[in-house]
Every structure is written in structure tokens, then in C-alpha cells.
Tab-separated table of C-alpha atoms in Angstrom:
chain	number	residue	atom	x	y	z
A	323	MET	CA	46.616	13.355	-3.956
A	324	GLN	CA	50.166	12.789	-4.827
A	325	ASP	CA	52.555	10.126	-3.394
A	326	ALA	CA	52.601	10.731	0.270
A	327	GLY	CA	56.097	9.740	0.675
A	328	VAL	CA	58.708	6.978	1.433
A	329	ILE	CA	59.612	5.798	4.789
A	330	ASP	CA	63.019	7.076	5.843
A	331	ALA	CA	66.157	5.215	5.675
A	332	ALA	CA	68.026	3.363	8.472
A	333	GLU	CA	71.166	1.443	8.233
A	334	ASN	CA	72.088	-1.453	10.658
A	335	THR	CA	73.556	-4.821	10.981
A	336	VAL	CA	72.308	-7.759	12.876
A	337	SER	CA	74.813	-10.280	14.387
A	338	GLY	CA	77.403	-9.288	11.792
A	339	GLU	CA	75.073	-9.990	8.857
A	340	ARG	CA	73.539	-7.409	6.459
A	341	GLN	CA	70.254	-6.445	7.696
A	342	LYS	CA	67.275	-6.954	5.617
A	343	LYS	CA	65.705	-3.786	4.339
A	344	VAL	CA	62.175	-2.665	3.407
A	345	PHE	CA	60.997	0.022	0.999
A	346	VAL	CA	57.679	1.335	1.470
A	347	LYS	CA	55.990	3.568	-1.199
A	348	THR	CA	52.979	5.343	0.138
A	349	TYR	CA	49.950	6.680	-1.775
A	350	GLY	CA	47.083	8.660	-0.887
A	351	CYS	CA	45.809	9.970	2.491
A	352	GLN	CA	47.552	10.639	5.835
A	353	MET	CA	46.229	7.487	7.136
A	354	ASN	CA	48.144	5.550	4.723
A	355	VAL	CA	51.238	7.431	5.830
A	356	TYR	CA	50.497	6.414	9.487
A	357	ASP	CA	49.836	2.736	8.292
A	358	SER	CA	53.138	2.692	6.330
A	359	GLN	CA	54.829	3.805	9.509
A	360	ARG	CA	53.365	1.055	11.650
A	361	MET	CA	54.053	-1.576	9.076
A	362	ALA	CA	57.716	-0.375	9.235
A	363	ASP	CA	57.488	-0.673	13.074
A	364	ALA	CA	56.207	-4.164	12.804
A	365	LEU	CA	58.895	-5.283	10.360
A	366	ALA	CA	61.529	-3.646	12.454
A	367	ALA	CA	60.581	-6.068	15.248
A	368	ASP	CA	61.266	-8.763	12.692
A	369	GLY	CA	64.687	-7.549	11.650
A	370	TYR	CA	63.971	-5.143	8.820
A	371	ALA	CA	65.573	-1.738	8.391
A	372	ALA	CA	63.610	0.892	6.366
A	373	THR	CA	65.276	2.390	3.191
A	374	ASP	CA	64.423	5.006	0.723
A	375	GLU	CA	66.426	3.427	-2.005
A	376	ILE	CA	64.098	0.722	-3.613
A	377	GLU	CA	67.347	-0.846	-5.052
A	378	ASN	CA	68.677	-1.692	-1.653
A	379	ALA	CA	65.334	-3.280	-0.574
A	380	ASP	CA	64.765	-7.005	0.198
A	381	LEU	CA	61.107	-6.212	0.769
A	382	VAL	CA	59.160	-3.724	-1.531
A	383	LEU	CA	55.698	-2.712	-0.188
A	384	LEU	CA	53.175	-0.434	-2.227
A	385	ASN	CA	50.597	1.005	0.201
A	386	THR	CA	47.935	1.887	-2.171
A	387	CYS	CA	45.035	4.364	-2.309
A	388	HIS	CA	41.655	3.454	-3.996
A	389	ILE	CA	40.043	6.856	-3.793
A	390	ARG	CA	41.228	8.286	-7.205
A	391	GLU	CA	40.472	7.100	-10.746
A	392	LYS	CA	42.666	4.413	-12.324
A	393	ALA	CA	44.213	3.791	-9.130
A	394	ALA	CA	44.623	-0.066	-9.670
A	395	GLU	CA	46.211	0.618	-13.097
A	396	LYS	CA	48.733	2.931	-11.512
A	397	VAL	CA	49.656	-0.040	-9.168
A	398	TYR	CA	50.038	-2.355	-12.009
A	399	SER	CA	52.320	0.122	-13.879
A	400	GLU	CA	54.532	0.337	-10.781
A	401	LEU	CA	54.622	-3.299	-10.387
A	402	GLY	CA	55.802	-3.725	-14.000
A	403	ARG	CA	58.851	-1.594	-13.138
A	404	ILE	CA	59.552	-3.607	-9.989
A	405	ARG	CA	59.155	-6.753	-11.749
A	406	GLN	CA	62.179	-5.868	-13.915
A	407	LEU	CA	64.147	-5.153	-10.665
A	408	LYS	CA	63.174	-8.259	-9.137
A	409	ALA	CA	64.241	-10.049	-12.204
A	410	GLU	CA	67.644	-8.333	-12.322
A	411	ARG	CA	68.361	-9.099	-8.788
A	412	ALA	CA	67.433	-12.745	-8.990
A	413	LYS	CA	70.224	-13.169	-11.610
A	414	SER	CA	72.684	-12.419	-8.771
A	415	GLY	CA	70.846	-14.716	-6.416
A	416	ARG	CA	69.260	-12.076	-4.292
A	417	GLU	CA	65.796	-12.565	-3.376
A	418	THR	CA	63.181	-9.716	-3.409
A	419	VAL	CA	59.662	-10.026	-1.847
A	420	ILE	CA	56.902	-7.753	-3.391
A	421	GLY	CA	53.985	-6.707	-1.442
A	422	VAL	CA	50.832	-4.662	-2.208
A	423	ALA	CA	48.992	-3.140	0.791
A	424	GLY	CA	46.167	-0.552	1.276
A	425	CYS	CA	42.835	-0.180	-0.228
A	426	VAL	CA	43.502	-1.320	-3.720
A	427	ALA	CA	44.715	-4.589	-2.074
A	428	GLN	CA	41.648	-4.911	-0.077
A	429	ALA	CA	39.374	-4.179	-2.989
A	430	GLU	CA	41.146	-6.118	-5.814
A	431	GLY	CA	43.221	-8.625	-3.860
A	432	GLU	CA	42.345	-11.636	-5.873
A	433	GLU	CA	42.683	-9.762	-9.172
A	434	ILE	CA	46.216	-8.481	-8.123
A	435	MET	CA	47.296	-12.039	-7.367
A	436	ARG	CA	46.067	-13.243	-10.865
A	437	ARG	CA	47.134	-10.224	-12.895
A	438	ALA	CA	50.730	-9.775	-11.307
A	439	PRO	CA	52.530	-12.979	-10.554
A	440	VAL	CA	55.475	-10.824	-9.399
A	441	VAL	CA	53.417	-9.985	-6.205
A	442	ASP	CA	54.052	-12.364	-3.419
A	443	ILE	CA	51.893	-10.755	-0.827
A	444	VAL	CA	48.639	-8.741	-0.871
A	445	ILE	CA	47.486	-7.440	2.645
A	446	GLY	CA	44.480	-5.195	3.476
A	447	PRO	CA	44.427	-2.415	6.008
A	448	GLN	CA	42.997	-4.353	8.841
A	449	THR	CA	45.625	-7.010	8.914
A	450	TYR	CA	48.926	-5.155	8.949
A	451	HIS	CA	49.782	-6.827	12.342
A	452	ARG	CA	49.935	-10.054	10.357
A	453	LEU	CA	52.600	-8.771	7.932
A	454	PRO	CA	55.643	-10.188	9.491
A	455	ASP	CA	54.097	-13.571	9.315
A	456	ALA	CA	53.053	-12.986	5.815
A	457	VAL	CA	56.595	-11.961	4.803
A	458	ARG	CA	58.050	-15.086	6.423
A	459	LYS	CA	55.608	-17.392	4.410
A	460	ALA	CA	56.467	-15.446	1.251
A	461	ARG	CA	60.110	-16.047	1.769
A	462	ALA	CA	59.489	-19.699	2.415
A	463	GLY	CA	58.146	-19.825	-1.379
A	464	GLY	CA	54.351	-19.183	-0.775
A	465	ARG	CA	52.159	-16.349	-2.109
A	466	VAL	CA	49.932	-14.703	0.587
A	467	LEU	CA	46.662	-13.220	0.313
A	468	GLU	CA	45.441	-11.569	3.568
A	469	THR	CA	42.495	-9.443	3.028
A	470	ASP	CA	39.860	-10.758	5.597
A	471	TYR	CA	38.591	-8.386	7.970
A	472	ALA	CA	40.424	-9.083	11.234
A	473	ILE	CA	38.354	-9.957	14.428
A	474	GLU	CA	41.205	-8.769	16.579
A	475	ASP	CA	42.051	-5.090	17.089
A	476	LYS	CA	45.017	-4.405	14.696
A	477	PHE	CA	46.195	-1.475	16.785
A	478	GLU	CA	46.358	-3.561	19.824
A	479	HIS	CA	48.481	-6.199	18.095
A	480	LEU	CA	50.941	-3.941	16.259
A	481	PRO	CA	54.119	-3.711	18.179
A	482	ARG	CA	55.193	-0.408	19.795
A	483	PRO	CA	57.715	1.691	17.687
A	484	ARG	CA	61.311	1.417	18.968
A	485	PRO	CA	62.236	4.722	20.735
A	486	ALA	CA	65.113	5.350	18.191
A	487	ALA	CA	62.732	4.962	15.282
A	488	VAL	CA	60.151	7.365	16.875
A	489	ARG	CA	62.852	10.049	17.643
A	490	GLY	CA	63.664	10.155	13.937
A	491	ARG	CA	60.298	11.166	12.885
A	492	GLY	CA	60.224	14.982	13.272
A	493	VAL	CA	58.217	17.453	15.437
A	494	THR	CA	54.862	16.627	13.906
A	495	ALA	CA	53.210	13.269	13.851
A	496	PHE	CA	49.919	11.623	12.670
A	497	LEU	CA	48.128	9.370	15.294
A	498	THR	CA	45.128	7.335	14.066
A	499	VAL	CA	42.336	7.117	16.583
A	500	GLN	CA	39.478	5.894	14.355
A	501	GLU	CA	39.156	3.789	11.198
A	502	GLY	CA	36.415	2.891	8.850
A	503	CYS	CA	33.244	4.629	7.957
A	504	ASP	CA	29.561	3.963	8.413
A	505	LYS	CA	28.225	6.642	6.434
A	506	PHE	CA	28.150	4.893	2.889
A	507	CYS	CA	28.313	8.139	0.641
A	508	THR	CA	27.369	6.675	-2.678
A	509	PHE	CA	30.592	7.937	-4.200
A	510	CYS	CA	33.023	6.565	-1.741
A	511	VAL	CA	34.815	3.032	-1.434
A	512	VAL	CA	35.997	3.518	2.228
A	513	PRO	CA	33.303	1.408	3.872
A	514	TYR	CA	34.244	-1.380	1.642
A	515	THR	CA	38.135	-1.190	1.888
A	516	ARG	CA	38.273	-0.025	5.453
A	517	GLY	CA	35.140	-1.457	6.983
A	518	SER	CA	32.908	-0.222	9.609
A	519	GLU	CA	33.865	2.594	12.158
A	520	VAL	CA	36.120	1.392	14.839
A	521	SER	CA	37.537	3.642	17.661
A	522	ARG	CA	40.588	3.092	19.599
A	523	PRO	CA	40.021	3.250	23.408
A	524	VAL	CA	41.399	6.275	25.236
A	525	ALA	CA	44.211	4.543	27.018
A	526	GLN	CA	45.780	3.410	23.571
A	527	VAL	CA	45.609	6.855	22.222
A	528	VAL	CA	46.937	8.567	25.064
A	529	ALA	CA	49.821	6.127	25.473
A	530	GLU	CA	50.835	6.533	21.905
A	531	ALA	CA	50.589	10.415	22.168
A	532	GLU	CA	52.806	10.345	25.472
A	533	ARG	CA	55.450	8.149	23.448
A	534	LEU	CA	55.307	10.646	20.593
A	535	ALA	CA	55.775	13.679	23.111
A	536	GLU	CA	58.696	11.814	24.657
A	537	SER	CA	60.362	11.567	21.359
A	538	GLY	CA	60.016	15.318	20.729
A	539	VAL	CA	56.807	15.610	18.759
A	540	ARG	CA	55.170	19.036	19.296
A	541	GLU	CA	52.043	18.767	17.068
A	542	ILE	CA	49.796	15.695	16.806
A	543	THR	CA	47.269	15.338	14.122
A	544	LEU	CA	44.413	12.671	15.024
A	545	LEU	CA	43.389	10.699	11.970
A	546	GLY	CA	40.345	8.908	11.030
A	547	GLN	CA	38.111	8.379	8.023
A	548	ASN	CA	35.594	9.987	10.126
A	549	VAL	CA	37.495	11.089	12.910
A	550	ASN	CA	34.872	13.220	14.687
A	551	ALA	CA	32.741	9.999	14.902
A	552	TRP	CA	35.352	8.711	17.379
A	553	HIS	CA	33.768	7.279	20.590
A	554	GLY	CA	36.386	5.532	22.688
A	555	GLU	CA	36.138	3.666	25.880
A	556	GLY	CA	37.631	5.950	28.662
A	557	PRO	CA	39.433	5.030	31.691
A	558	ASP	CA	36.044	5.591	33.608
A	559	GLY	CA	34.346	3.030	31.577
A	560	ARG	CA	32.395	5.643	29.683
A	561	GLN	CA	32.374	6.246	25.971
A	562	TRP	CA	34.324	9.520	25.618
A	563	GLY	CA	33.749	11.695	22.319
A	564	LEU	CA	36.429	13.437	20.337
A	565	GLY	CA	36.051	16.591	22.362
A	566	GLU	CA	36.715	15.001	25.653
A	567	LEU	CA	39.563	13.245	24.102
A	568	LEU	CA	41.172	16.586	22.929
A	569	PHE	CA	40.936	17.949	26.446
A	570	ARG	CA	42.787	14.900	27.763
A	571	LEU	CA	45.668	15.056	25.124
A	572	ALA	CA	46.091	18.733	25.886
A	573	GLU	CA	47.376	17.683	29.318
A	574	ILE	CA	50.377	15.754	27.999
A	575	PRO	CA	53.541	17.550	28.585
A	576	GLY	CA	55.403	18.524	25.506
A	577	ILE	CA	52.494	18.498	23.073
A	578	ALA	CA	51.852	22.124	22.008
A	579	ARG	CA	49.465	21.615	19.198
A	580	LEU	CA	46.471	19.346	18.273
A	581	ARG	CA	44.638	18.983	14.905
A	582	TYR	CA	42.193	16.217	13.534
A	583	THR	CA	41.102	15.140	10.147
A	584	THR	CA	38.880	14.174	8.263
A	585	SER	CA	35.505	15.199	9.622
A	586	HIS	CA	31.881	14.671	8.741
A	587	PRO	CA	29.443	17.447	9.303
A	588	ARG	CA	26.834	15.247	10.796
A	589	ASP	CA	29.265	14.356	13.732
A	590	MET	CA	30.384	17.727	14.792
A	591	ASP	CA	28.829	18.013	18.183
A	592	ASP	CA	28.522	20.494	20.915
A	593	ALA	CA	31.446	19.235	22.967
A	594	LEU	CA	33.779	19.259	19.905
A	595	ILE	CA	32.813	22.865	19.189
A	596	ALA	CA	33.499	23.865	22.712
A	597	ALA	CA	36.867	22.315	22.404
A	598	HIS	CA	37.551	24.733	19.636
A	599	ARG	CA	36.399	27.483	21.881
A	600	ASP	CA	38.170	26.615	25.041
A	601	LEU	CA	41.591	24.892	23.898
A	602	ASP	CA	44.083	27.208	22.622
A	603	ILE	CA	46.287	24.109	21.916
A	604	LEU	CA	43.674	23.076	19.248
A	605	MET	CA	44.557	24.792	16.099
A	606	PRO	CA	42.156	27.123	14.355
A	607	TYR	CA	41.968	25.082	11.148
A	608	LEU	CA	39.071	22.623	10.449
A	609	HIS	CA	38.892	20.151	7.428
A	610	LEU	CA	35.087	19.961	6.997
A	611	PRO	CA	34.118	18.427	3.586
A	612	VAL	CA	30.749	19.388	2.133
A	613	GLN	CA	31.198	17.695	-1.281
A	614	ALA	CA	28.537	19.790	-3.076
A	615	GLY	CA	26.149	22.640	-2.418
A	616	SER	CA	22.918	21.420	-4.077
A	617	ASP	CA	20.550	19.587	-1.841
A	618	ARG	CA	19.522	17.334	-4.702
A	619	ILE	CA	23.035	16.274	-5.310
A	620	LEU	CA	23.745	16.034	-1.435
A	621	LYS	CA	20.904	13.460	-1.206
A	622	ALA	CA	22.074	11.511	-4.123
A	623	MET	CA	25.490	11.261	-2.357
A	624	ASN	CA	23.861	10.149	0.747
A	625	ARG	CA	25.453	12.854	2.617
A	626	ARG	CA	22.417	13.129	5.143
A	627	HIS	CA	22.849	17.052	5.480
A	628	THR	CA	21.595	19.972	3.469
A	629	ALA	CA	23.519	22.981	2.286
A	630	ALA	CA	21.539	24.993	4.876
A	631	ASP	CA	22.705	22.435	7.701
A	632	TYR	CA	26.250	22.877	6.567
A	633	LEU	CA	26.050	26.742	6.715
A	634	ARG	CA	24.556	26.767	10.192
A	635	LEU	CA	27.174	24.490	11.386
A	636	VAL	CA	29.871	26.745	9.983
A	637	GLU	CA	28.253	29.668	11.654
A	638	ARG	CA	28.315	27.869	15.095
A	639	ILE	CA	31.893	26.852	14.783
A	640	ARG	CA	32.894	30.409	13.795
A	641	ALA	CA	30.861	31.922	16.772
A	642	ALA	CA	32.900	29.613	19.117
A	643	ARG	CA	36.259	30.248	17.191
A	644	PRO	CA	36.280	33.194	15.145
A	645	ASP	CA	39.748	32.906	13.856
A	646	ILE	CA	39.225	29.541	12.427
A	647	ALA	CA	40.036	28.686	8.908
A	648	LEU	CA	37.964	26.065	7.010
A	649	SER	CA	39.066	23.670	4.237
A	650	GLY	CA	36.845	21.331	2.384
A	651	ASP	CA	36.269	18.640	-0.286
A	652	PHE	CA	34.354	19.090	-3.477
A	653	ILE	CA	33.140	16.610	-6.167
A	654	VAL	CA	32.225	17.994	-9.580
A	655	GLY	CA	30.065	16.249	-11.942
A	656	PHE	CA	28.250	13.800	-9.734
A	657	PRO	CA	25.627	11.735	-11.780
A	658	GLY	CA	22.674	14.054	-12.345
A	659	GLU	CA	24.423	17.248	-11.571
A	660	THR	CA	23.111	20.042	-13.821
A	661	GLU	CA	24.586	23.603	-14.256
A	662	ALA	CA	22.069	24.875	-11.641
A	663	ASP	CA	23.288	22.140	-9.116
A	664	PHE	CA	26.977	23.239	-9.942
A	665	GLU	CA	26.149	26.872	-9.378
A	666	ALA	CA	24.873	25.852	-5.855
A	667	THR	CA	28.161	24.589	-5.178
A	668	MET	CA	29.823	27.631	-6.271
A	669	GLN	CA	27.459	29.635	-4.115
A	670	ILE	CA	28.277	27.720	-0.798
A	671	VAL	CA	31.953	28.249	-1.586
A	672	ARG	CA	31.204	31.999	-1.856
A	673	ASP	CA	29.047	31.955	1.351
A	674	VAL	CA	31.728	29.942	3.422
A	675	THR	CA	35.110	31.102	2.067
A	676	PHE	CA	37.738	28.386	2.421
A	677	VAL	CA	41.416	28.850	2.917
A	678	GLN	CA	42.183	25.320	1.268
A	679	ALA	CA	40.229	22.789	-0.628
A	680	PHE	CA	40.545	19.442	-2.471
A	681	SER	CA	38.254	19.252	-5.650
A	682	PHE	CA	37.969	16.572	-8.130
A	683	LYS	CA	35.837	15.471	-10.957
A	684	TYR	CA	33.753	12.599	-10.019
A	685	SER	CA	35.062	9.244	-11.107
A	686	PRO	CA	32.946	5.999	-10.587
A	687	ARG	CA	34.516	3.647	-8.161
A	688	PRO	CA	33.486	0.015	-8.817
A	689	GLY	CA	30.991	-1.510	-6.315
A	690	THR	CA	29.781	1.959	-5.230
A	691	PRO	CA	25.988	3.132	-5.791
A	692	GLY	CA	27.098	6.112	-7.724
A	693	ALA	CA	28.807	3.986	-10.395
A	694	GLU	CA	25.277	2.556	-11.091
A	695	MET	CA	23.467	5.748	-11.360
A	696	ASP	CA	21.989	7.264	-14.344
A	697	GLY	CA	22.997	10.763	-15.640
A	698	HIS	CA	26.688	10.488	-15.755
A	699	VAL	CA	28.100	13.978	-16.715
A	700	ASP	CA	30.167	14.446	-19.830
A	701	GLU	CA	33.744	14.553	-19.202
A	702	ASP	CA	34.289	17.913	-20.947
A	703	ALA	CA	31.480	19.462	-18.721
A	704	LYS	CA	33.116	18.036	-15.646
A	705	GLY	CA	36.484	19.494	-16.562
A	706	GLU	CA	35.171	23.046	-17.298
A	707	ARG	CA	33.224	23.178	-14.080
A	708	LEU	CA	36.182	22.006	-12.242
A	709	GLN	CA	38.158	24.758	-13.645
A	710	ARG	CA	35.666	27.407	-12.589
A	711	LEU	CA	35.596	25.996	-9.079
A	712	GLN	CA	39.247	25.695	-8.638
A	713	ALA	CA	39.632	29.289	-9.849
A	714	LEU	CA	37.244	30.592	-7.193
A	715	LEU	CA	38.955	28.339	-4.481
A	716	THR	CA	42.389	29.610	-5.538
A	717	GLU	CA	41.160	33.194	-5.342
A	718	GLN	CA	39.797	32.632	-1.795
A	719	GLN	CA	43.008	30.827	-0.737
A	720	GLN	CA	45.279	33.772	-2.180
A	721	ALA	CA	43.006	36.352	-0.360
A	722	PHE	CA	43.307	34.717	3.000
A	723	ALA	CA	47.148	34.564	2.566
A	724	ARG	CA	47.288	38.267	1.638
A	725	GLY	CA	45.087	39.025	4.726
A	726	LEU	CA	47.803	37.483	6.990
A	727	VAL	CA	50.617	39.858	5.675
A	728	GLY	CA	51.421	42.156	8.693
A	729	ARG	CA	49.860	39.927	11.147
A	730	LYS	CA	51.641	38.355	14.136
A	731	SER	CA	51.455	34.484	14.493
A	732	ASP	CA	53.224	31.674	16.187
A	733	VAL	CA	55.062	29.090	14.013
A	734	LEU	CA	56.349	25.693	14.717
A	735	ILE	CA	59.861	25.302	13.243
A	736	GLU	CA	59.531	21.940	11.426
A	737	LYS	CA	62.388	21.394	8.954
A	738	PRO	CA	65.228	23.048	6.968
A	739	GLY	CA	64.181	25.126	3.996
A	740	ARG	CA	65.357	24.545	0.410
A	741	ALA	CA	67.662	27.667	0.576
A	742	PRO	CA	70.569	27.679	2.932
A	743	GLY	CA	69.863	29.551	6.319
A	744	GLN	CA	66.259	28.946	6.085
A	745	TRP	CA	63.595	27.147	8.241
A	746	VAL	CA	60.198	25.797	7.249
A	747	GLY	CA	57.632	26.369	9.837
A	748	ARG	CA	53.899	25.464	10.222
A	749	SER	CA	51.493	28.229	10.955
A	750	PRO	CA	48.350	27.502	12.938
A	751	TRP	CA	46.444	27.466	9.619
A	752	LEU	CA	48.519	24.606	8.281
A	753	MET	CA	50.335	26.955	5.677
A	754	PRO	CA	54.091	26.522	5.541
A	755	VAL	CA	56.047	29.504	6.641
A	756	ILE	CA	59.627	30.422	5.549
A	757	LEU	CA	61.918	32.013	8.048
A	758	ASP	CA	65.499	32.651	8.970
A	759	GLU	CA	67.258	30.094	10.849
A	760	LYS	CA	68.286	32.520	13.528
A	761	ALA	CA	64.678	32.510	14.479
A	762	GLY	CA	65.189	29.463	16.636
A	763	GLU	CA	65.598	25.586	16.234
A	764	ILE	CA	63.592	22.699	14.913
A	765	GLY	CA	60.810	22.014	17.556
A	766	ASP	CA	60.520	25.617	18.684
A	767	ILE	CA	57.461	27.651	18.409
A	768	VAL	CA	58.302	31.241	17.850
A	769	ASP	CA	56.577	34.342	17.402
A	770	VAL	CA	56.680	35.803	13.856
A	771	ARG	CA	55.275	38.779	11.831
A	772	ILE	CA	54.120	37.624	8.252
A	773	THR	CA	55.918	39.789	5.785
A	774	ARG	CA	54.711	38.499	2.452
A	775	THR	CA	53.175	35.655	0.485
A	776	GLY	CA	54.563	33.135	-1.904
A	777	ALA	CA	53.050	30.746	-4.422
A	778	ASN	CA	52.147	28.136	-1.738
A	779	SER	CA	53.737	29.568	1.367
A	780	LEU	CA	54.036	32.545	3.741
A	781	PHE	CA	57.257	34.400	4.740
A	782	ALA	CA	57.834	35.788	8.166
A	783	GLU	CA	60.420	37.419	10.314
A	784	ALA	CA	61.018	36.642	13.906
A	785	MET	CA	59.823	39.200	16.552
């Protein structure tokens, strides 16, 4: 995925002095977006205002992702540019603190400190609540490496966002409910960078959702590396599952839509499928990665399900919610993959049909079992297979979009469009919808008719 964004700007002064500012650049997944916002919240309590201009920042944080190939090298390249900025500002006597956070920080913290003297702070995903203290130490002249897994609950210790800050975040929001993974897929670094599965208790999740609703958020996406493995302590002392949590969140006034991502097929239980059947507020869109269609490759990946298991699960989900749209993840060229194995992946795509998918060539992640396997696939073969897979997925995506033309739908108006007089809304299937600003206001959920498709969006008129 591309850079996920930069925390929005805020201008303030404290006691007549220029307020310190923090610039956060976020790479990777939605959880990193959420973590960046929580880091900004923690720093706001310590006197920092967010800025989207790196030149104005007293503190620069790179929140990194380790999933994609050469992730660490991209960080070093960015640090090279930041080093020049820091040096120029030092000439005028202005201090700039540089920090690297996220999964690259967790995986390669000591190496970052060694290779990049410009870095003052390296901090892993489990210790963001310690960030303000790390910044204070760095400003006092120290270098801080904070990548030990925390015994305490980072969510419990992060400060609550200020109401004004929450109100500025729009009508959709992420809310992390689960972090880490115990599945140990052989291609994945998450268990090593995010740790074992941890679920937030119901009370924490509900309290944060209520604050978001009070700020004007209409749609919440629950996040977790393995979100449907969430099992949090409920107010009754029992361990609740994700299905039960969704029913509780649906009771919060103001929340009109719920989503969750990312799921593992092995944790899709009956209660969660029932939530898709019974909760209109739960959007008919599900990201359910399969990764491959060959049982031999799925076993090598340690996915612990077969292609037939996945297809039966999809059948059950669609029986419960016939209008549900599925998205997925696919890895092409895993070690040992033959042309027949790849054809099995193409077949499962044909069998399921996906409205969206993320597909990648396999790249070995240091420290994972896949990196040590025999039978690595030639890069040219991986590239050619990926092109074929993406062509099929694009065909399915376009066919789904064309099938929506003429249909009625409800759309959440989210933000201004690129052209004057337009809004961008969000369809139930997560596709952006372009409509006239006369249709309503930001935060409204309006009934529309889909009129045509664009390259990556739909166009609609209000009914």
C-alpha cells in the first residue's frame, strides 16, 4: 500500500510561546493510521500540535510498515532527506527531534540506531504510550530505543483524545480492538513485530466508540491484525466475541455503519456470520484473505485451512447475507509454487468473485520461515503470474461496478470532491461515490441511484 497519510495540521500557542509541532508520516495499514493518531493524541497532551508541513515540525515521526519488500531501505532513504532538513535548521539554532516508529522500528531498531545517527528515537508499536517521555529524553540530549514488549496495556495508558481533536477527524473513523497475531503464517512478520494476540475489553471499545459518535463519526471500522479473533472481557465478566461486540456497538446513538478488518477464515464463527445476517448497520462488505488457492501452498504458508474450507465458508456467509461483497489478499510466487498451484489460485478467484483485492509478488521477510524455504520462484515468473491474476481481479471488480448501475443505494457523504459542487460519498461496498453537493451535507446518509462507473469510483444522483 502507499503512504497512508499525514496527520492533519493544527495551529496553537501555549502561554504566549510558539507551540511545538509534530509531523507524522504514516506508511502501510489502517492500524498504522490509527496508531499515528493515537501518538498525536499522546503528544498533544504533552504540548505538541500536529502539522502537515514537515518544515514546521519540531518533532518528525515516521510510522513504518514492514510488510512490503525493501521497507527498511525506504525508511533510510526518507531519513537521508530528513537529515538535510535537520542540519539546515540546526544552523539557525532550531532543534528537530527525529523518531522512527512502527513495525520496521520494532524489527530493526538497533540497526536503525546504528545506521542512522540522525534518529533520536526508535519506538515500537507496543510502547506508544511511552512516546512523550521518550521525546523529553531525546530533547535532553539522549537517544532512545524503546522496542521491548510492554507488560502494561498500551491502550489503557494512552490519553484520551481531546474533544476538539476528535471533532476534526471526519465522519468515518478507525477503532483498534485487537492487535497482534498467533497464526504464524510463514510469510508474515506481524507476530514478530506486533506480538501475540491481545484484545481490548468491551468497556474500552464502547467508550472510544461513544466518544467518536459524540464527535460526529457515523461509520466505524474495527481494526485488528486478526480482528475476528477478538475476544474481550465484557461487563458481565464473560469473554465476548466479535459478533456480540458488533451488536453492542450498533446500540450507540449516532453510529449508522460498522465494518471490521482484517479477518482470518479460521476465526469466522457462527455468531459473527449471524451478525452479518441480522445487523443492517454492519455493511455488506468483508475483507477475507485467502492468499492462495492451492492446498499444498496453503499448507506451506501455515494458513491452516484448505481451498474447500474457504469456499464452504464463503457459501455460508453469502447464505446469511446474499448482497455481501468480498475482498481478499493474494500472494503470488510463494516458494515452491508451480504453474498448477497458481492455476488453483486463479480458479478460487473465479469461484468466489471478488470486488476488491490486494495482490503481491512474494518477497521474503527476514526472520520468517518462508525466507528459509527452498524453491523460490523466479522473479519474471512471479511478475507474469501477478499480471494474469490482477487482470482477472480487475475484470471482476469492473463487472461488479457495472452491475451496480441503475441500482438504488444509500451513501454516506464523506468529504468534498475534486471538482466544485461535488461530494465524495462512501457506498456500502466501500467504493467511493461522486454526487452533487445538493444531495445533502457531510455526515448525511442519502438514498441515491448509481448512474455510471468511473475508473475507481461510482457516480450517482440523489433520489
